[in-house]
C-alpha cells in the first residue's frame, strides 16, 4: 500500500448525519450550519469573532482588503511576507495592488524577526506570518516588532487549527486577523472552506458583509425574522462572494469534535519520526518551537539530496511532499529572487514526510528506515 503525504479521514456516518440535517431542512447555503460551526469554532479557540468562508485564500484577501480600506493604505504600500508559503498568501497581497516584500525565514521555515526588521520601510503596513506546519516559530518576536512599528499582523493560520501558544491559548488571539484553512488536505479537512477571525468587532462585521457581496443582512436572519420587509436589504459597498456553505460547515463541525485527538496523534507520529531518525546521517529535523502545542500539520526534514531522496522514496511507494518552493522562483515574485538566502536553501533541501491519521508506528519506522538509507 502506498504511503501518501496526507490522506484525510472522515467520520463518515457523523458527517452524513450532519449533512442530512441540511438536506432535510432544505438549507445548504450560508446560515444554519455555518453559524453553528462559527459558534463551535469560537468556543474551541476562545477567539471573539469567526466568520466561515469558502477558503483560506479568500479570507486572506478579505483580511487585506478590510485592513487596507479601513486604514487608508495605498497602492504600492508594502506587506512583509515569506517566500516559504503556498502562493495564496502572496497572491492576496497582489489582489489589493500592494507590494509583497519578502523577508527571509529562520531554521523553522517561518519568518525571521531580524530579516523582518531589515525590510521595514516608511511604506510598510503589515506583516503576513505563516505558521508553517503548525509551528509558531518566532511569531511572538515578529508580533512585538509589528506593535513597535504600528504594523498590522495578519496570521496565515492555514496549518494551525488546534495550535496553542506558550500561554496555552489557541493561536490567533493576539493577531489583528487570523485566517484558517479547512481545505481537503489540511489537518481539519472538509473539502474547501476557511475561517476568518478578526480581533476587532467592526472588522468582523465588515467581513460578514463583504463576504456576501456587501449585502448588509444575511438571508438566514431575513427568513428567520418575521415581517413584510424580509426581502429588503441594502448593499453598502462592493463585496465578494466569499462566504461558506452549510454542507462544508456540517463536515467541519464533525471534524472539530476530533481535532484535539487527531492533532495529539499527529504529534505522536512526529515523536516516532524523531526517535527513528535520531541517528540518520545527513538528516536535519526542522525544529518545532518547543513552547507551542502544535497541530503538527507537517513533519519536515532537511537533507543534501532532497530531489534524489524524493525519487528513491517514490520507488518504494512512499510519497512525501515539499512545502514550499521558494515563491520568488515564480515569475510574478522574481523581483525578490536572491534576497532570501535561507528561504532558497530551505526550498532546495526540505521535504515533508507522510503524516496522517491512517499511519501506524510500523509505517513511520519503515519510512524512517528508507530515509536513513537514502539521505545524504
Ligand atoms: C492551503 C494554504 C492556503 C490556502 O488555503 P485554501 O483554503 O486552500 O484557500 C494558504 N496558505 C497556506 C500556508 C496554505 O497551506
Short mmCIF file of C-alpha atoms in Angstrom, two decimals, residues 31-376:
data_model
loop_
_atom_site.label_atom_id
_atom_site.label_comp_id
_atom_site.label_asym_id
_atom_site.label_seq_id
_atom_site.Cartn_x
_atom_site.Cartn_y
_atom_site.Cartn_z
CA UNK A 31 -26.59 30.30 7.72
CA UNK A 32 -27.81 27.30 9.76
CA UNK A 33 -24.73 25.00 9.95
CA UNK A 34 -22.30 27.82 9.12
CA UNK A 35 -23.50 29.67 12.23
CA UNK A 36 -23.31 26.50 14.32
CA UNK A 37 -19.76 25.91 13.11
CA UNK A 38 -18.71 29.51 13.78
CA UNK A 39 -20.05 29.21 17.34
CA UNK A 40 -18.33 25.86 17.87
CA UNK A 41 -15.08 27.25 16.48
CA UNK A 42 -15.21 30.31 18.75
CA UNK A 43 -15.86 28.09 21.76
CA UNK A 44 -12.99 25.82 20.74
CA UNK A 45 -10.43 28.59 20.09
CA UNK A 46 -11.62 31.16 22.58
CA UNK A 47 -11.42 33.75 19.80
CA UNK A 48 -14.03 36.53 19.97
CA UNK A 49 -15.04 36.51 16.29
CA UNK A 50 -15.15 33.99 13.48
CA UNK A 51 -16.72 34.10 10.04
CA UNK A 52 -16.95 30.98 7.91
CA UNK A 53 -15.71 31.31 4.33
CA UNK A 54 -15.30 29.22 1.20
CA UNK A 55 -11.49 29.08 1.65
CA UNK A 56 -8.47 30.50 3.43
CA UNK A 57 -7.36 32.24 0.23
CA UNK A 58 -10.48 34.39 0.08
CA UNK A 59 -10.07 35.01 3.82
CA UNK A 60 -6.57 36.38 3.38
CA UNK A 61 -7.82 38.59 0.58
CA UNK A 62 -10.68 39.83 2.72
CA UNK A 63 -8.26 40.45 5.61
CA UNK A 64 -6.02 42.66 3.49
CA UNK A 65 -8.94 44.38 1.78
CA UNK A 66 -10.60 45.27 5.08
CA UNK A 67 -7.42 46.44 6.81
CA UNK A 68 -6.38 48.39 3.74
CA UNK A 69 -9.64 50.26 3.25
CA UNK A 70 -10.12 50.88 6.98
CA UNK A 71 -6.61 52.28 7.39
CA UNK A 72 -6.34 54.04 4.03
CA UNK A 73 -3.36 52.06 2.80
CA UNK A 74 -2.39 52.97 -0.76
CA UNK A 75 -1.48 51.03 -3.85
CA UNK A 76 2.24 50.34 -3.56
CA UNK A 77 2.20 50.21 0.22
CA UNK A 78 4.03 47.14 1.44
CA UNK A 79 3.26 43.91 3.23
CA UNK A 80 6.22 41.94 4.54
CA UNK A 81 5.75 38.27 3.82
CA UNK A 82 7.54 34.95 3.41
CA UNK A 83 8.77 33.11 0.30
CA UNK A 84 8.10 29.77 2.05
CA UNK A 85 4.34 29.51 1.74
CA UNK A 86 1.55 28.41 -0.53
CA UNK A 87 1.21 31.12 -3.19
CA UNK A 88 -2.20 32.10 -1.80
CA UNK A 89 -0.61 34.16 0.95
CA UNK A 90 1.31 36.31 -1.51
CA UNK A 91 -1.26 36.49 -4.30
CA UNK A 92 -3.76 38.02 -1.88
CA UNK A 93 -1.37 40.94 -1.29
CA UNK A 94 -1.32 41.48 -5.03
CA UNK A 95 -5.12 41.26 -5.33
CA UNK A 96 -5.12 44.52 -3.36
CA UNK A 97 -2.37 46.00 -5.55
CA UNK A 98 0.01 46.13 -2.61
CA UNK A 99 3.66 45.10 -2.78
CA UNK A 100 4.77 41.76 -1.35
CA UNK A 101 8.13 42.42 0.29
CA UNK A 102 9.88 39.16 1.02
CA UNK A 103 11.73 38.69 4.28
CA UNK A 104 13.85 35.63 4.98
CA UNK A 105 12.93 32.65 7.13
CA UNK A 106 14.85 31.10 10.01
CA UNK A 107 15.60 27.42 10.61
CA UNK A 108 11.90 26.81 11.40
CA UNK A 109 10.88 27.93 7.91
CA UNK A 110 8.87 30.79 9.48
CA UNK A 111 9.72 34.50 9.20
CA UNK A 112 12.99 35.54 10.80
CA UNK A 113 12.41 38.59 13.04
CA UNK A 114 15.80 40.13 12.17
CA UNK A 115 15.02 39.94 8.48
CA UNK A 116 11.55 41.43 9.08
CA UNK A 117 13.11 44.44 10.82
CA UNK A 118 15.56 44.89 7.97
CA UNK A 119 12.69 45.03 5.43
CA UNK A 120 10.64 47.72 7.18
CA UNK A 121 10.30 50.96 5.21
CA UNK A 122 8.02 54.01 5.60
CA UNK A 123 5.57 52.18 3.28
CA UNK A 124 5.31 49.00 5.35
CA UNK A 125 1.78 48.46 6.65
CA UNK A 126 1.52 44.85 7.71
CA UNK A 127 3.28 41.52 8.17
CA UNK A 128 1.88 38.23 6.88
CA UNK A 129 3.13 35.47 9.19
CA UNK A 130 2.69 31.86 8.10
CA UNK A 131 2.74 29.25 10.87
CA UNK A 132 4.45 26.64 8.72
CA UNK A 133 3.35 23.10 9.57
CA UNK A 134 1.52 24.35 12.66
CA UNK A 135 4.69 25.83 14.13
CA UNK A 136 4.59 29.25 15.82
CA UNK A 137 8.29 29.75 15.02
CA UNK A 138 9.32 33.17 16.33
CA UNK A 139 5.85 34.65 15.92
CA UNK A 140 5.98 36.38 19.31
CA UNK A 141 9.08 38.35 18.33
CA UNK A 142 7.61 39.27 14.96
CA UNK A 143 4.38 40.39 16.65
CA UNK A 144 6.40 42.60 19.01
CA UNK A 145 8.08 44.22 16.00
CA UNK A 146 4.64 44.84 14.46
CA UNK A 147 3.39 46.51 17.63
CA UNK A 148 6.52 48.68 17.94
CA UNK A 149 6.27 49.83 14.32
CA UNK A 150 2.49 50.20 14.09
CA UNK A 151 2.14 47.34 11.59
CA UNK A 152 -0.87 45.04 11.34
CA UNK A 153 -0.31 41.33 11.97
CA UNK A 154 -2.05 39.01 9.53
CA UNK A 155 -1.64 35.40 10.61
CA UNK A 156 -1.97 32.84 7.82
CA UNK A 157 -3.01 30.02 10.13
CA UNK A 158 -3.82 27.57 7.33
CA UNK A 159 -1.79 24.88 9.14
CA UNK A 160 -2.68 25.94 12.66
CA UNK A 161 -6.11 24.56 13.53
CA UNK A 162 -5.54 23.44 17.11
CA UNK A 163 -2.10 25.01 17.66
CA UNK A 164 -1.76 26.52 21.12
CA UNK A 165 0.95 29.01 22.03
CA UNK A 166 3.19 29.24 25.10
CA UNK A 167 0.32 30.77 27.10
CA UNK A 168 -1.79 27.67 26.40
CA UNK A 169 -4.25 29.70 24.32
CA UNK A 170 -5.20 28.85 20.78
CA UNK A 171 -3.20 30.90 18.27
CA UNK A 172 -4.82 33.94 16.73
CA UNK A 173 -5.82 35.83 19.88
CA UNK A 174 -3.07 38.45 19.55
CA UNK A 175 -3.13 38.93 15.74
CA UNK A 176 -5.22 41.61 14.05
CA UNK A 177 -6.64 38.81 11.98
CA UNK A 178 -6.04 35.07 11.75
CA UNK A 179 -7.22 33.00 8.79
CA UNK A 180 -7.62 29.22 8.93
CA UNK A 181 -8.00 26.68 6.14
CA UNK A 182 -10.23 23.62 6.14
CA UNK A 183 -9.25 22.61 2.62
CA UNK A 184 -9.20 18.90 1.71
CA UNK A 185 -5.59 18.26 2.75
CA UNK A 186 -5.36 20.41 5.85
CA UNK A 187 -5.41 18.97 9.36
CA UNK A 188 -9.09 19.89 9.76
CA UNK A 189 -10.24 18.81 6.32
CA UNK A 190 -13.67 19.46 4.80
CA UNK A 191 -13.47 19.81 1.01
CA UNK A 192 -12.87 23.56 0.73
CA UNK A 193 -13.52 26.07 3.48
CA UNK A 194 -11.87 28.61 5.73
CA UNK A 195 -12.44 30.81 8.75
CA UNK A 196 -11.53 34.45 9.24
CA UNK A 197 -11.09 35.63 12.81
CA UNK A 198 -10.67 39.36 13.35
CA UNK A 199 -9.82 40.72 16.78
CA UNK A 200 -11.91 43.83 16.15
CA UNK A 201 -15.72 43.61 16.21
CA UNK A 202 -16.21 46.22 13.48
CA UNK A 203 -13.76 44.40 11.18
CA UNK A 204 -15.65 41.17 11.82
CA UNK A 205 -18.98 42.80 10.97
CA UNK A 206 -17.48 44.15 7.79
CA UNK A 207 -16.06 40.73 6.90
CA UNK A 208 -19.57 39.25 7.18
CA UNK A 209 -20.97 41.88 4.90
CA UNK A 210 -18.16 41.86 2.33
CA UNK A 211 -18.07 38.07 2.16
CA UNK A 212 -21.61 38.29 0.78
CA UNK A 213 -21.23 40.97 -1.86
CA UNK A 214 -21.67 43.88 0.55
CA UNK A 215 -25.24 42.92 1.43
CA UNK A 216 -25.90 44.09 4.95
CA UNK A 217 -28.25 41.40 6.14
CA UNK A 218 -27.93 37.69 5.51
CA UNK A 219 -30.72 35.56 4.04
CA UNK A 220 -30.92 33.44 7.12
CA UNK A 221 -31.70 36.25 9.52
CA UNK A 222 -34.18 37.62 6.97
CA UNK A 223 -36.04 34.33 6.65
CA UNK A 224 -35.97 33.62 10.35
CA UNK A 225 -37.31 37.04 11.32
CA UNK A 226 -40.96 37.56 10.57
CA UNK A 227 -42.29 40.64 8.83
CA UNK A 228 -43.24 42.02 5.47
CA UNK A 229 -39.84 43.55 4.80
CA UNK A 230 -37.71 40.47 4.98
CA UNK A 231 -36.98 40.71 1.25
CA UNK A 232 -35.42 44.11 1.75
CA UNK A 233 -31.71 44.62 2.10
CA UNK A 234 -29.15 47.28 1.41
CA UNK A 235 -25.87 46.91 -0.42
CA UNK A 236 -23.39 49.19 1.24
CA UNK A 237 -20.26 48.56 -0.80
CA UNK A 238 -18.86 46.27 -3.47
CA UNK A 239 -18.18 42.99 -1.73
CA UNK A 240 -17.25 39.49 -2.80
CA UNK A 241 -18.90 36.08 -3.00
CA UNK A 242 -16.68 34.51 -0.34
CA UNK A 243 -18.96 33.02 2.32
CA UNK A 244 -19.00 29.32 3.15
CA UNK A 245 -21.95 26.92 2.97
CA UNK A 246 -23.76 24.58 5.32
CA UNK A 247 -22.53 21.35 3.71
CA UNK A 248 -18.89 22.27 4.36
CA UNK A 249 -19.78 23.55 7.82
CA UNK A 250 -21.56 20.27 8.59
CA UNK A 251 -18.35 18.36 7.85
CA UNK A 252 -16.30 20.93 9.76
CA UNK A 253 -18.47 20.54 12.85
CA UNK A 254 -17.78 16.81 12.93
CA UNK A 255 -14.04 17.24 12.26
CA UNK A 256 -13.74 19.81 15.02
CA UNK A 257 -15.02 17.29 17.57
CA UNK A 258 -11.95 15.14 16.79
CA UNK A 259 -9.39 17.85 16.24
CA UNK A 260 -7.56 17.65 19.58
CA UNK A 261 -7.43 13.87 19.47
CA UNK A 262 -6.27 13.93 15.82
CA UNK A 263 -3.57 16.54 16.49
CA UNK A 264 -2.36 14.57 19.51
CA UNK A 265 -1.93 11.53 17.26
CA UNK A 266 -0.08 13.68 14.72
CA UNK A 267 2.29 14.76 17.49
CA UNK A 268 2.78 11.13 18.46
CA UNK A 269 3.68 10.26 14.86
CA UNK A 270 6.22 13.11 14.98
CA UNK A 271 7.85 11.77 18.15
CA UNK A 272 8.17 8.39 16.44
CA UNK A 273 9.88 10.03 13.47
CA UNK A 274 12.15 11.90 15.92
CA UNK A 275 13.12 8.64 17.58
CA UNK A 276 13.63 6.62 14.39
CA UNK A 277 15.62 9.39 12.69
CA UNK A 278 17.93 10.38 15.59
CA UNK A 279 20.90 8.55 14.14
CA UNK A 280 20.11 9.08 10.45
CA UNK A 281 23.17 10.63 8.82
CA UNK A 282 22.65 13.80 6.84
CA UNK A 283 19.11 14.32 8.13
CA UNK A 284 18.25 17.50 9.97
CA UNK A 285 14.83 17.96 11.53
CA UNK A 286 13.00 21.26 11.08
CA UNK A 287 12.50 22.11 14.73
CA UNK A 288 9.16 22.94 16.27
CA UNK A 289 9.18 25.80 18.71
CA UNK A 290 9.03 23.69 21.90
CA UNK A 291 6.82 26.22 23.73
CA UNK A 292 3.84 25.55 21.45
CA UNK A 293 1.46 22.64 21.28
CA UNK A 294 1.45 22.30 17.53
CA UNK A 295 -1.25 20.95 15.24
CA UNK A 296 1.71 19.15 13.62
CA UNK A 297 0.33 19.72 10.18
CA UNK A 298 3.77 18.80 8.79
CA UNK A 299 6.85 16.81 9.74
CA UNK A 300 9.73 18.34 7.81
CA UNK A 301 13.34 17.27 7.42
CA UNK A 302 16.28 18.70 5.51
CA UNK A 303 18.80 16.69 3.53
CA UNK A 304 21.56 17.39 1.00
CA UNK A 305 19.98 15.27 -1.76
CA UNK A 306 16.32 16.18 -1.47
CA UNK A 307 15.20 15.54 -5.05
CA UNK A 308 17.08 12.25 -5.19
CA UNK A 309 15.63 11.17 -1.86
CA UNK A 310 12.10 12.01 -3.05
CA UNK A 311 12.56 9.80 -6.10
CA UNK A 312 14.04 6.97 -4.04
CA UNK A 313 11.08 7.10 -1.64
CA UNK A 314 8.65 7.21 -4.57
CA UNK A 315 10.19 4.00 -5.87
CA UNK A 316 9.18 2.42 -2.56
CA UNK A 317 5.63 3.78 -2.88
CA UNK A 318 6.24 6.50 -0.30
CA UNK A 319 5.11 9.93 -1.45
CA UNK A 320 6.36 12.85 0.64
CA UNK A 321 5.68 16.50 -0.22
CA UNK A 322 7.55 19.78 -0.49
CA UNK A 323 6.32 22.80 1.49
CA UNK A 324 7.14 25.03 -0.23
CA UNK A 325 9.04 26.05 -3.30
CA UNK A 326 10.58 29.47 -2.71
CA UNK A 327 7.87 31.78 -4.09
CA UNK A 328 10.50 34.10 -5.59
CA UNK A 329 11.11 31.36 -8.18
CA UNK A 330 7.72 32.23 -9.70
CA UNK A 331 7.76 34.99 -12.31
CA UNK A 332 5.47 37.45 -10.50
CA UNK A 333 7.75 37.41 -7.44
CA UNK A 334 11.06 37.11 -9.30
CA UNK A 335 11.94 40.71 -8.35
CA UNK A 336 12.87 39.36 -4.92
CA UNK A 337 14.95 36.43 -6.15
CA UNK A 338 18.26 36.18 -4.32
CA UNK A 339 17.12 38.34 -1.39
CA UNK A 340 16.18 35.47 0.95
CA UNK A 341 19.09 33.06 1.11
CA UNK A 342 17.84 30.85 3.93
CA UNK A 343 14.48 30.51 2.17
CA UNK A 344 16.24 29.42 -1.01
CA UNK A 345 18.18 26.82 0.95
CA UNK A 346 15.02 25.70 2.77
CA UNK A 347 13.24 25.35 -0.56
CA UNK A 348 16.02 23.18 -2.01
CA UNK A 349 16.63 20.87 0.95
CA UNK A 350 13.34 20.38 2.78
CA UNK A 351 10.78 17.65 2.42
CA UNK A 352 7.63 16.82 4.35
CA UNK A 353 7.30 13.20 5.39
CA UNK A 354 3.93 11.42 5.34
CA UNK A 355 1.89 12.41 8.37
CA UNK A 356 -1.74 11.46 8.74
CA UNK A 357 -4.13 9.53 10.92
CA UNK A 358 -4.01 6.38 8.83
CA UNK A 359 -0.33 5.75 9.62
CA UNK A 360 0.96 3.37 12.28
CA UNK A 361 4.22 3.21 14.22
CA UNK A 362 5.37 0.50 11.80
CA UNK A 363 4.72 2.82 8.83
CA UNK A 364 6.79 5.56 10.46
CA UNK A 365 9.57 3.09 11.15
CA UNK A 366 9.51 1.90 7.54
CA UNK A 367 9.59 5.44 6.11
CA UNK A 368 12.36 6.42 8.55
CA UNK A 369 14.42 3.41 7.50
CA UNK A 370 14.12 4.40 3.85
CA UNK A 371 15.07 7.98 4.68
CA UNK A 372 18.10 6.77 6.66
CA UNK A 373 19.11 4.54 3.79
CA UNK A 374 18.89 7.15 1.00
CA UNK A 375 19.55 10.52 2.65
CA UNK A 376 22.90 12.19 2.05
#
